[in-house]
Coordinates of C-alpha atoms and ligand atoms in Angstrom, one line a residue:
M5 CA -35.9 18.9 -18.1
Q6 CA -36.5 16.6 -21.0
L7 CA -40.2 16.2 -21.5
K8 CA -41.7 13.5 -23.7
Y9 CA -44.6 15.9 -24.7
N10 CA -43.0 19.3 -24.8
D11 CA -45.7 21.7 -24.4
D12 CA -47.5 22.7 -21.2
S13 CA -51.2 23.1 -22.0
L14 CA -53.3 23.3 -18.9
V15 CA -56.1 21.3 -20.6
L16 CA -54.8 18.0 -19.1
H17 CA -54.5 19.6 -15.7
T18 CA -57.6 17.6 -14.7
D19 CA -58.5 14.3 -13.1
F20 CA -58.6 11.3 -15.3
Y21 CA -62.2 10.7 -14.2
Q22 CA -63.3 13.9 -15.8
L23 CA -62.1 12.6 -19.2
N24 CA -63.7 9.2 -18.7
M25 CA -67.1 11.0 -17.8
A26 CA -66.7 13.3 -20.8
E27 CA -66.2 10.3 -23.1
T28 CA -69.3 8.6 -21.6
Y29 CA -71.4 11.7 -22.2
W30 CA -70.1 12.0 -25.7
E31 CA -70.7 8.4 -26.6
D32 CA -74.2 8.6 -25.3
G33 CA -74.8 11.9 -27.2
I34 CA -75.6 13.9 -24.2
H35 CA -72.3 15.9 -24.2
N36 CA -73.9 19.1 -25.5
R37 CA -76.8 19.2 -23.0
K38 CA -76.7 22.4 -21.1
A39 CA -75.4 21.9 -17.5
V40 CA -75.1 24.4 -14.7
F41 CA -72.5 23.9 -12.0
E42 CA -71.7 26.0 -9.0
V43 CA -68.6 26.5 -7.0
F44 CA -69.0 26.9 -3.2
F45 CA -67.4 25.9 0.1
R46 CA -69.1 24.6 3.2
K47 CA -66.9 25.7 5.9
L48 CA -64.8 28.9 6.3
P49 CA -61.2 28.3 6.8
F50 CA -59.2 29.3 10.0
G51 CA -62.3 29.6 12.0
N52 CA -62.6 33.0 10.3
G53 CA -65.9 34.8 10.0
Y54 CA -65.6 35.5 6.2
G55 CA -63.6 34.3 3.2
V56 CA -62.0 36.5 0.5
F57 CA -62.4 35.2 -3.1
A58 CA -59.4 35.2 -5.3
G59 CA -58.5 33.3 -8.5
L60 CA -60.9 34.6 -11.1
E61 CA -58.1 36.1 -13.2
K62 CA -56.4 32.8 -13.6
V63 CA -59.7 31.0 -14.2
I64 CA -60.3 33.5 -17.1
E65 CA -56.9 32.9 -18.5
Y66 CA -57.4 29.1 -18.3
L67 CA -60.8 29.2 -19.9
Q68 CA -59.7 31.5 -22.7
N69 CA -56.9 29.1 -23.6
Y70 CA -58.9 25.9 -23.4
T71 CA -57.6 24.0 -26.4
F72 CA -56.2 20.5 -26.6
T73 CA -52.7 20.7 -28.3
E74 CA -51.4 18.0 -30.6
S75 CA -49.3 16.5 -27.8
D76 CA -52.3 16.5 -25.4
I77 CA -54.1 14.4 -28.0
A78 CA -51.0 12.3 -28.6
Y79 CA -50.6 11.5 -24.9
L80 CA -54.3 10.6 -24.5
R81 CA -54.0 8.3 -27.5
D82 CA -50.6 6.7 -26.8
E83 CA -50.6 6.4 -23.0
L84 CA -54.2 6.6 -21.8
K85 CA -55.6 4.7 -24.9
F86 CA -58.4 7.0 -25.7
K87 CA -60.0 6.0 -29.0
E88 CA -59.5 8.0 -32.2
D89 CA -63.2 8.9 -32.6
F90 CA -63.4 10.6 -29.2
L91 CA -60.0 12.3 -29.7
D92 CA -61.2 13.7 -33.0
Y93 CA -64.0 15.3 -31.1
L94 CA -61.7 16.7 -28.3
K95 CA -59.4 18.3 -30.9
D96 CA -62.0 21.0 -31.5
V97 CA -63.3 21.5 -28.0
K98 CA -63.1 25.0 -26.7
F99 CA -64.8 26.6 -23.8
T100 CA -68.2 27.9 -25.2
G101 CA -70.0 28.4 -21.8
T102 CA -71.4 31.3 -19.9
V103 CA -69.8 32.2 -16.5
R104 CA -71.1 34.4 -13.7
S105 CA -68.8 35.0 -10.9
M106 CA -68.1 37.1 -7.8
K107 CA -65.4 39.6 -8.3
E108 CA -61.9 38.9 -6.9
G109 CA -61.8 40.5 -3.4
E110 CA -65.5 39.7 -2.7
L111 CA -66.2 38.6 0.8
V112 CA -67.7 35.1 0.6
F113 CA -69.4 32.9 3.0
S114 CA -70.3 29.2 3.4
N115 CA -72.7 27.6 1.0
E116 CA -73.0 30.4 -1.4
P117 CA -72.1 30.1 -5.1
I118 CA -68.9 31.9 -5.9
L119 CA -68.9 31.0 -9.6
R120 CA -71.7 29.6 -11.8
I121 CA -70.9 27.9 -15.0
E122 CA -73.4 27.1 -17.7
A123 CA -71.9 25.1 -20.5
P124 CA -72.3 22.0 -22.6
L125 CA -72.1 19.1 -20.1
L126 CA -68.8 17.8 -21.4
E127 CA -67.0 21.2 -21.2
A128 CA -68.4 22.0 -17.8
Q129 CA -67.3 18.6 -16.6
L130 CA -63.7 18.8 -17.9
I131 CA -62.9 22.1 -16.2
E132 CA -63.9 21.2 -12.8
T133 CA -60.6 20.1 -11.4
A134 CA -58.5 23.2 -12.6
I135 CA -61.2 25.7 -11.5
L136 CA -61.2 24.1 -8.0
N137 CA -57.4 24.0 -7.9
I138 CA -57.2 27.7 -8.6
V139 CA -60.0 28.9 -6.5
N140 CA -59.3 26.8 -3.4
Y141 CA -55.7 27.9 -3.1
Q142 CA -56.0 31.5 -4.0
T143 CA -59.1 32.1 -1.9
L144 CA -57.4 30.3 1.0
I145 CA -54.4 32.5 1.0
A146 CA -56.4 35.7 0.3
T147 CA -58.5 34.9 3.4
K148 CA -55.4 34.1 5.5
A149 CA -53.8 37.3 4.4
T150 CA -56.8 39.4 5.1
R151 CA -57.1 37.8 8.6
I152 CA -53.5 38.6 9.3
K153 CA -53.8 42.2 7.9
Q154 CA -56.9 42.9 10.1
I155 CA -54.6 42.3 13.1
I156 CA -51.7 44.3 11.7
G157 CA -54.0 47.2 10.9
D158 CA -52.3 50.3 9.4
Q159 CA -48.8 49.0 10.0
V160 CA -46.8 47.5 7.1
A161 CA -47.2 43.9 6.1
L162 CA -44.5 42.3 4.0
E163 CA -45.0 38.9 2.3
M164 CA -41.8 36.9 2.3
G165 CA -42.9 33.3 2.0
T166 CA -41.6 32.2 -1.4
R167 CA -38.9 29.8 -0.1
R168 CA -41.4 27.9 2.0
A169 CA -44.3 27.8 -0.5
Q170 CA -45.4 24.6 -2.0
E171 CA -43.4 25.2 -5.2
M172 CA -43.3 28.1 -7.6
D173 CA -46.8 28.5 -8.8
A174 CA -48.0 28.6 -5.2
A175 CA -45.4 31.3 -4.3
I176 CA -46.5 33.5 -7.3
W177 CA -50.2 33.2 -6.9
G178 CA -50.0 33.1 -3.2
T179 CA -48.1 36.4 -3.3
R180 CA -50.9 37.9 -5.5
S181 CA -53.5 36.6 -3.1
A182 CA -51.6 38.1 -0.2
Y183 CA -51.7 41.4 -1.9
I184 CA -55.4 41.2 -2.5
G185 CA -55.8 40.4 1.2
G186 CA -54.1 43.7 2.0
F187 CA -50.4 43.0 2.2
D188 CA -48.3 46.1 1.2
A189 CA -45.4 44.4 -0.5
T190 CA -43.6 41.1 -1.4
S191 CA -40.1 40.0 -1.4
N192 CA -40.8 38.0 -4.6
V193 CA -39.3 39.9 -7.4
R194 CA -41.1 37.9 -10.2
A195 CA -44.5 38.6 -8.6
G196 CA -43.5 42.3 -8.7
K197 CA -42.7 42.0 -12.3
M198 CA -45.8 40.0 -13.2
F199 CA -48.4 41.8 -11.2
G200 CA -46.9 45.2 -10.3
I201 CA -46.9 44.4 -6.6
P202 CA -44.5 46.6 -4.6
V203 CA -41.2 44.7 -3.9
A204 CA -39.3 45.2 -0.7
G205 CA -36.7 43.4 1.3
T206 CA -33.7 43.5 3.8
H207 CA -30.8 41.1 3.7
A208 CA -30.1 37.7 5.2
H209 CA -27.6 36.3 7.8
A210 CA -25.6 35.0 4.9
M211 CA -24.2 38.4 4.1
I212 CA -22.9 38.9 7.7
Q213 CA -21.5 35.5 7.6
A214 CA -19.9 36.1 4.3
Y215 CA -18.0 39.1 5.6
R216 CA -17.5 37.3 9.0
D217 CA -17.9 40.8 10.5
E218 CA -21.2 42.5 11.2
Y219 CA -19.9 46.1 11.1
I220 CA -18.1 45.6 7.8
A221 CA -21.1 43.8 6.3
F222 CA -23.5 46.6 7.3
H223 CA -21.0 49.2 5.9
K224 CA -20.6 47.6 2.5
Y225 CA -24.3 47.0 2.2
A226 CA -25.1 50.7 3.1
K227 CA -22.6 52.1 0.6
R228 CA -24.5 50.4 -2.3
H229 CA -28.0 50.3 -0.8
K230 CA -28.8 53.8 0.4
D231 CA -32.3 52.8 1.7
C232 CA -31.0 50.3 4.1
V233 CA -32.4 47.9 6.6
F234 CA -30.0 46.0 8.7
L235 CA -30.6 42.4 10.0
V236 CA -29.3 42.6 13.6
D237 CA -29.7 39.2 15.2
T238 CA -26.8 37.2 13.6
Y239 CA -24.6 37.4 16.7
D240 CA -26.2 39.3 19.5
T241 CA -29.1 41.7 18.8
L242 CA -28.6 44.3 21.6
K243 CA -24.9 44.0 22.2
S244 CA -23.7 43.8 18.6
G245 CA -26.4 44.1 15.9
V246 CA -28.2 47.3 16.9
P247 CA -25.0 49.0 18.0
N248 CA -23.3 48.2 14.7
A249 CA -26.3 49.4 12.7
I250 CA -26.2 52.7 14.7
K251 CA -22.5 53.1 14.2
V252 CA -22.7 52.6 10.3
A253 CA -25.7 54.9 10.2
K254 CA -23.8 57.7 12.1
E255 CA -20.7 57.3 10.1
L256 CA -22.4 57.5 6.8
G257 CA -24.8 60.2 7.9
D258 CA -26.7 61.8 5.1
K259 CA -25.1 59.5 2.5
I260 CA -27.7 56.8 3.5
N261 CA -31.3 56.6 4.6
F262 CA -31.2 54.3 7.6
K263 CA -34.7 52.9 7.2
G264 CA -34.7 50.2 9.8
I265 CA -33.5 47.1 11.5
R266 CA -34.9 43.6 11.3
L267 CA -35.3 41.2 14.2
D268 CA -35.5 37.6 13.2
S269 CA -35.1 35.5 16.4
G270 CA -35.4 35.7 20.1
D271 CA -38.0 37.4 22.2
L272 CA -39.4 39.8 19.7
A273 CA -41.3 41.8 22.3
Y274 CA -38.4 42.4 24.5
L275 CA -35.9 42.9 21.8
S276 CA -38.0 45.4 19.9
K277 CA -38.5 47.5 23.1
E278 CA -34.8 47.5 23.9
A279 CA -33.8 48.1 20.3
R280 CA -36.3 51.0 20.1
K281 CA -34.7 52.6 23.1
L282 CA -31.2 52.3 21.7
L283 CA -32.3 53.8 18.3
D284 CA -34.2 56.6 20.0
Q285 CA -31.2 57.4 22.2
A286 CA -29.0 57.6 19.1
G287 CA -31.4 60.0 17.6
F288 CA -32.9 57.5 15.1
K289 CA -36.5 58.0 16.1
D290 CA -37.9 57.5 12.6
T291 CA -36.0 54.3 12.0
K292 CA -38.4 51.4 11.9
I293 CA -38.3 48.0 13.5
I294 CA -39.2 45.1 11.3
A295 CA -39.9 41.7 12.8
S296 CA -40.0 38.2 11.2
N297 CA -39.8 34.6 12.4
D298 CA -42.7 32.3 11.9
L299 CA -45.2 35.0 12.5
D300 CA -49.0 34.7 12.1
E301 CA -52.1 36.4 13.4
D302 CA -51.8 34.7 16.8
T303 CA -48.2 35.6 17.5
I304 CA -48.8 39.2 16.3
I305 CA -51.8 39.7 18.6
N306 CA -49.6 38.4 21.4
L307 CA -46.7 40.6 20.5
K308 CA -48.8 43.6 20.2
S309 CA -50.4 42.9 23.6
Q310 CA -46.9 42.7 25.1
G311 CA -46.3 46.2 23.8
A312 CA -43.7 45.1 21.2
K313 CA -42.3 48.1 19.3
I314 CA -42.6 46.6 15.9
D315 CA -43.6 48.7 12.9
T316 CA -43.3 46.3 10.0
W317 CA -44.3 42.6 10.0
G318 CA -42.5 40.2 7.7
I319 CA -44.7 37.0 7.2
G320 CA -43.7 33.9 5.3
T321 CA -44.4 30.3 6.0
K322 CA -47.6 30.6 7.9
L323 CA -49.2 32.7 5.3
I324 CA -48.1 31.2 2.0
T325 CA -48.6 27.6 3.1
A326 CA -51.9 28.4 5.0
F327 CA -50.1 26.6 7.8
D328 CA -53.0 25.9 10.2
Q329 CA -55.4 24.9 7.5
P330 CA -53.7 23.9 4.3
A331 CA -56.8 23.4 2.1
L332 CA -60.0 25.1 1.5
G333 CA -62.8 22.6 0.6
A334 CA -64.6 24.4 -2.3
V335 CA -66.6 22.0 -4.4
Y336 CA -68.2 22.0 -7.9
K337 CA -71.8 20.8 -7.9
L338 CA -74.3 20.2 -10.7
V339 CA -77.4 22.1 -9.9
S340 CA -79.4 21.9 -13.1
I341 CA -79.2 20.0 -16.4
E342 CA -81.1 19.9 -19.7
D343 CA -83.3 16.9 -20.1
E344 CA -84.0 14.9 -23.3
K345 CA -86.9 17.3 -24.2
G346 CA -84.6 20.3 -23.9
N347 CA -86.1 21.6 -20.6
M348 CA -83.7 22.5 -17.7
V349 CA -84.3 20.3 -14.7
D350 CA -82.9 20.8 -11.2
T351 CA -80.6 18.3 -9.7
I352 CA -79.9 17.8 -5.9
K353 CA -77.4 16.0 -3.8
I354 CA -79.0 14.6 -0.7
S355 CA -77.0 14.2 2.7
G356 CA -77.7 13.0 6.2
N357 CA -76.4 16.3 7.3
P358 CA -79.1 19.0 6.5
E359 CA -76.2 21.6 6.0
K360 CA -74.8 19.5 3.3
V361 CA -77.9 19.0 1.1
S362 CA -77.2 21.0 -2.1
T363 CA -79.5 23.8 -3.2
P364 CA -80.8 23.1 -6.7
G365 CA -81.6 25.5 -9.5
L366 CA -80.2 28.6 -11.2
K367 CA -79.5 31.0 -8.4
R368 CA -78.1 34.6 -7.8
V369 CA -76.5 35.9 -4.6
Y370 CA -77.3 39.3 -3.2
R371 CA -75.7 41.2 -0.3
I372 CA -78.5 42.8 1.6
I373 CA -77.3 46.1 2.9
N374 CA -79.2 48.1 5.4
K375 CA -79.4 51.7 4.0
M376 CA -79.9 53.1 7.5
N377 CA -76.3 52.1 8.6
N378 CA -74.6 50.8 5.5
K379 CA -74.1 47.5 7.2
S380 CA -74.8 44.2 5.6
E381 CA -77.8 42.2 7.1
G382 CA -76.5 38.9 5.4
D383 CA -76.5 37.3 2.1
Y384 CA -79.5 36.2 0.2
I385 CA -79.7 33.4 -2.4
A386 CA -82.6 33.7 -4.8
L387 CA -83.7 31.9 -7.9
D388 CA -82.6 33.3 -11.2
N389 CA -85.9 35.0 -12.0
E390 CA -86.5 36.6 -8.6
N391 CA -85.8 40.3 -7.9
P392 CA -85.3 40.8 -4.2
Q393 CA -84.9 44.6 -4.7
A394 CA -88.5 44.8 -5.8
E395 CA -89.7 43.5 -2.3
E396 CA -90.9 46.2 0.2
R397 CA -90.2 43.9 3.2
L398 CA -87.7 41.2 2.6
K399 CA -88.0 38.2 4.8
M400 CA -84.6 36.6 5.6
F401 CA -84.5 33.3 7.5
H402 CA -82.0 30.6 8.4
P403 CA -82.1 27.9 5.7
V404 CA -81.9 25.1 8.3
H405 CA -83.2 26.6 11.5
V406 CA -86.0 28.4 9.7
F407 CA -87.5 29.9 12.9
I408 CA -84.6 32.3 13.0
S409 CA -85.9 35.1 10.8
K410 CA -86.1 38.9 10.3
F411 CA -87.7 41.4 8.0
I412 CA -85.6 44.1 6.2
T413 CA -87.2 47.2 4.7
N414 CA -84.9 50.0 3.7
F415 CA -82.2 47.9 1.9
E416 CA -80.0 47.6 -1.2
A417 CA -79.9 44.1 -2.7
R418 CA -76.4 44.2 -4.3
E419 CA -75.9 41.3 -6.7
L420 CA -72.6 39.6 -6.2
H421 CA -72.3 37.8 -9.5
H422 CA -71.0 39.5 -12.6
P423 CA -71.1 38.3 -16.2
I424 CA -67.6 36.9 -17.1
F425 CA -68.1 34.8 -20.2
E426 CA -71.2 34.8 -22.5
D427 CA -71.2 31.7 -24.8
G428 CA -67.5 31.5 -24.6
V429 CA -66.7 35.1 -25.2
L430 CA -65.1 37.1 -22.4
V431 CA -67.2 40.2 -21.5
Y432 CA -65.5 41.1 -18.3
K433 CA -62.8 43.7 -17.9
S434 CA -60.6 42.7 -14.9
P435 CA -60.0 45.4 -12.4
S436 CA -56.4 46.3 -11.4
L437 CA -54.8 44.4 -8.4
Q438 CA -54.9 47.7 -6.5
E439 CA -58.6 48.1 -7.1
I440 CA -59.1 44.5 -6.0
Q441 CA -57.3 45.2 -2.7
G442 CA -59.3 48.3 -2.2
Y443 CA -62.5 46.4 -2.9
V444 CA -61.6 44.0 0.0
K445 CA -61.2 47.0 2.3
E446 CA -64.6 48.6 1.2
N447 CA -66.4 45.3 1.7
L448 CA -65.0 44.8 5.2
E449 CA -66.6 48.1 6.1
L450 CA -70.0 46.5 5.4
L451 CA -69.6 43.9 8.1
W452 CA -70.2 44.3 11.7
E453 CA -67.2 43.8 13.9
E454 CA -68.8 40.6 15.3
Y455 CA -68.2 38.9 12.0
K456 CA -64.6 40.1 11.7
R457 CA -63.0 39.2 15.0
S458 CA -60.3 36.5 14.6
L459 CA -61.6 34.3 17.5
M460 CA -65.0 32.7 17.5
P461 CA -66.7 35.2 15.1
E462 CA -70.5 35.3 14.9
E463 CA -72.0 33.3 12.0
Y464 CA -72.9 35.6 9.1
P465 CA -76.3 35.0 7.7
V466 CA -76.5 33.2 4.3
D467 CA -80.2 32.8 3.7
L468 CA -82.4 31.4 0.9
S469 CA -85.3 33.2 -0.5
Q470 CA -88.7 31.6 0.1
A471 CA -88.9 30.5 -3.5
C472 CA -85.4 28.9 -3.4
W473 CA -86.1 27.2 -0.1
D474 CA -89.5 25.9 -1.4
N475 CA -87.8 24.6 -4.6
K476 CA -85.2 22.8 -2.5
M477 CA -87.9 21.1 -0.4
K478 CA -89.8 20.1 -3.5
N479 CA -86.6 18.5 -4.9
I480 CA -86.0 16.7 -1.6
S481 CA -89.5 15.3 -1.5
E482 CA -89.2 14.2 -5.2
V483 CA -86.1 12.2 -4.4
Q484 CA -87.7 10.8 -1.3
K485 CA -90.7 9.7 -3.3
K486 CA -88.5 7.9 -5.9
L487 CA -86.6 6.2 -3.2
S488 CA -89.7 4.9 -1.5
K489 CA -91.2 3.3 -4.7
Ligands
ATP507 N1 -42.5 37.8 22.9 C1 -42.9 36.8 22.2 N2 -44.2 36.4 22.5 C2 -44.8 35.3 21.7 N3 -44.1 34.7 20.7 C3 -42.9 35.2 20.4 C4 -42.2 36.2 21.1 N4 -41.0 36.4 20.6 C5 -40.9 35.5 19.6 N5 -42.0 34.7 19.5 C6 -42.2 33.7 18.5 O1 -41.7 32.5 19.1 C7 -41.1 31.6 18.1 C8 -39.7 31.4 18.5 O2 -39.1 30.5 17.5 P1 -37.9 29.6 17.8 O3 -38.2 28.7 18.9 O4 -37.4 29.1 16.5 O5 -36.8 30.6 18.5 P2 -35.8 31.5 17.8 O6 -35.8 32.7 18.6 O7 -36.2 31.8 16.4 O8 -34.5 30.8 17.8 P3 -33.5 30.6 16.6 O9 -32.3 31.4 16.9 O10 -33.2 29.1 16.7 O11 -34.1 30.9 15.3 C9 -41.4 32.3 16.7 O12 -42.6 31.8 16.2 C10 -41.6 33.8 17.2 O13 -42.4 34.6 16.3
PRP508 O1 -40.4 32.9 9.2 P1 -41.1 33.1 8.1 O2 -42.5 33.7 8.4 O3 -41.2 32.0 7.2 O4 -40.5 34.3 7.2 C1 -39.4 34.1 6.2 C2 -38.2 33.7 7.0 O5 -37.3 33.4 5.9 C3 -36.0 33.8 6.4 O6 -35.4 32.9 7.2 P2 -34.3 32.0 6.7 O7 -33.9 31.1 7.9 O8 -34.8 31.2 5.5 O9 -33.2 32.9 6.1 P3 -32.4 34.1 6.8 O10 -32.9 34.1 8.2 O11 -31.0 33.7 6.8 O12 -32.8 35.2 6.0 C4 -36.4 35.1 7.2 O13 -35.4 35.5 8.0 C5 -37.6 34.7 7.9 O14 -37.4 34.2 9.2
NIO509 O1 -36.2 40.6 2.7 C1 -36.2 40.0 3.6 O2 -35.9 40.3 4.7 C2 -36.6 38.5 3.5 C3 -36.9 38.0 2.3 C4 -37.3 36.7 2.2 C5 -37.2 35.9 3.3 N1 -36.9 36.4 4.4 C6 -36.5 37.7 4.6

């Protein structure tokens, strides 16, 4: 493709309005005031009881490489008509802020800060769009994948959605998110190369059609691919596909490892049960049955309840596109800003809906784990200078329905935010993808089953400390006073 500006810096992967605001701050001389923004979402996707955070790795890469290239500047000058004085300034902009964030694979709930960015106002403003773009998609897919994997349990989950994904980046980063969420392997070879995710696959109908004979196609495939899985539904699963697979496997005997068959259409419960009988009768008791065809957590629950004899689940479209909810609504909100005297002041966004009123101030998030049973009692958002671990009896109360409260005594207050950047310098060592996947599993153990069921889960508590709640009320009444003047 012939590009007029031939580099692909991600700096302009932002909304025009961010640049316009940045220019305003710069002209007014407030661009270097320290600002604190938080990323959070208000509603969990898919009616799920928890979210799974993903995207930090790409956010880190984006912030580390935050530099306007010559062609970025040229485009802003030539096409968008930004003036030279502002462009001169932009040329030297880098990310110099401090970031605290949850780790990838952290379980995350509504209204709690996932990432906290403290940076000069101009920088913090410019990076909003890309950060939300990354976090929203990857968190959405990691959550969907975990939700599906919870239903699949110890059986194998294979991600095969690339052809249906919303373009290449979504396929790659969606595959990574699926792996974080517990998927065992992917069909995407590039994702295997980039991230070390195990790669697996069968073959398509095209190969049978190319040979115009199922038996010959299986035979040719098996000769070259000793670990073979045959797709058996091209003509007739039970009359032709499974018998041909068995015939080839018997003929080639020890020369191949007949790993499985794949069903991709029809009644997957019925066909899997019948195919299992045929395989067992032929002595192939260890040969696995793989199913695919528009599967998601609901069809998988249904198939399991029908006693389907499926060992491996191949999932594409409905995972990689987050079919039933194609977007997560994470937002990026200013919670504190430096004033003209150099003091940090809180900022608040008021809404008619009490759940939507933002929570001002610098905050930290803790997971309150009951040491008696090693289960989480809920998350606790406190102001930056508080130390909930020092409390003997921690009061947890619902931030809107405040009469719902409890006291916790023997607990660990596990801080969920970790230092990622300090004044623009990366201070975080990313865990391996395998470690992140393991971290999700570990974290799920902390949750009671009530929060993990796929249908109508209980609402997990995300509470504010008394000081944080008082501070919010103070901010609300200050705004009200101003408005009534
Ligand atoms: N026993 C079953 N119970 C519930 N859902 C099933 C069962 N078997 C298959 N399904 C699901 O039903 C849908 C069937 O899809 P579709 O209507 O496209 O039929 P098909 O069998 O794939 O036909 P085609 O040959 O056109 O591909 C898929 O989403 C599949 O996962
Ligand atoms: O159904 P999904 O969850 O999206 O999983 C991926 C689908 O992609 C393939 O179908 P496709 O018709 O593209 O090709 P094939 O059946 O010929 O392999 C495969 O057979 C699955 O059905
Ligand atoms: O390997 C497979 O079976 C596969 C890969 C991609 C899409 N559908 C199936």
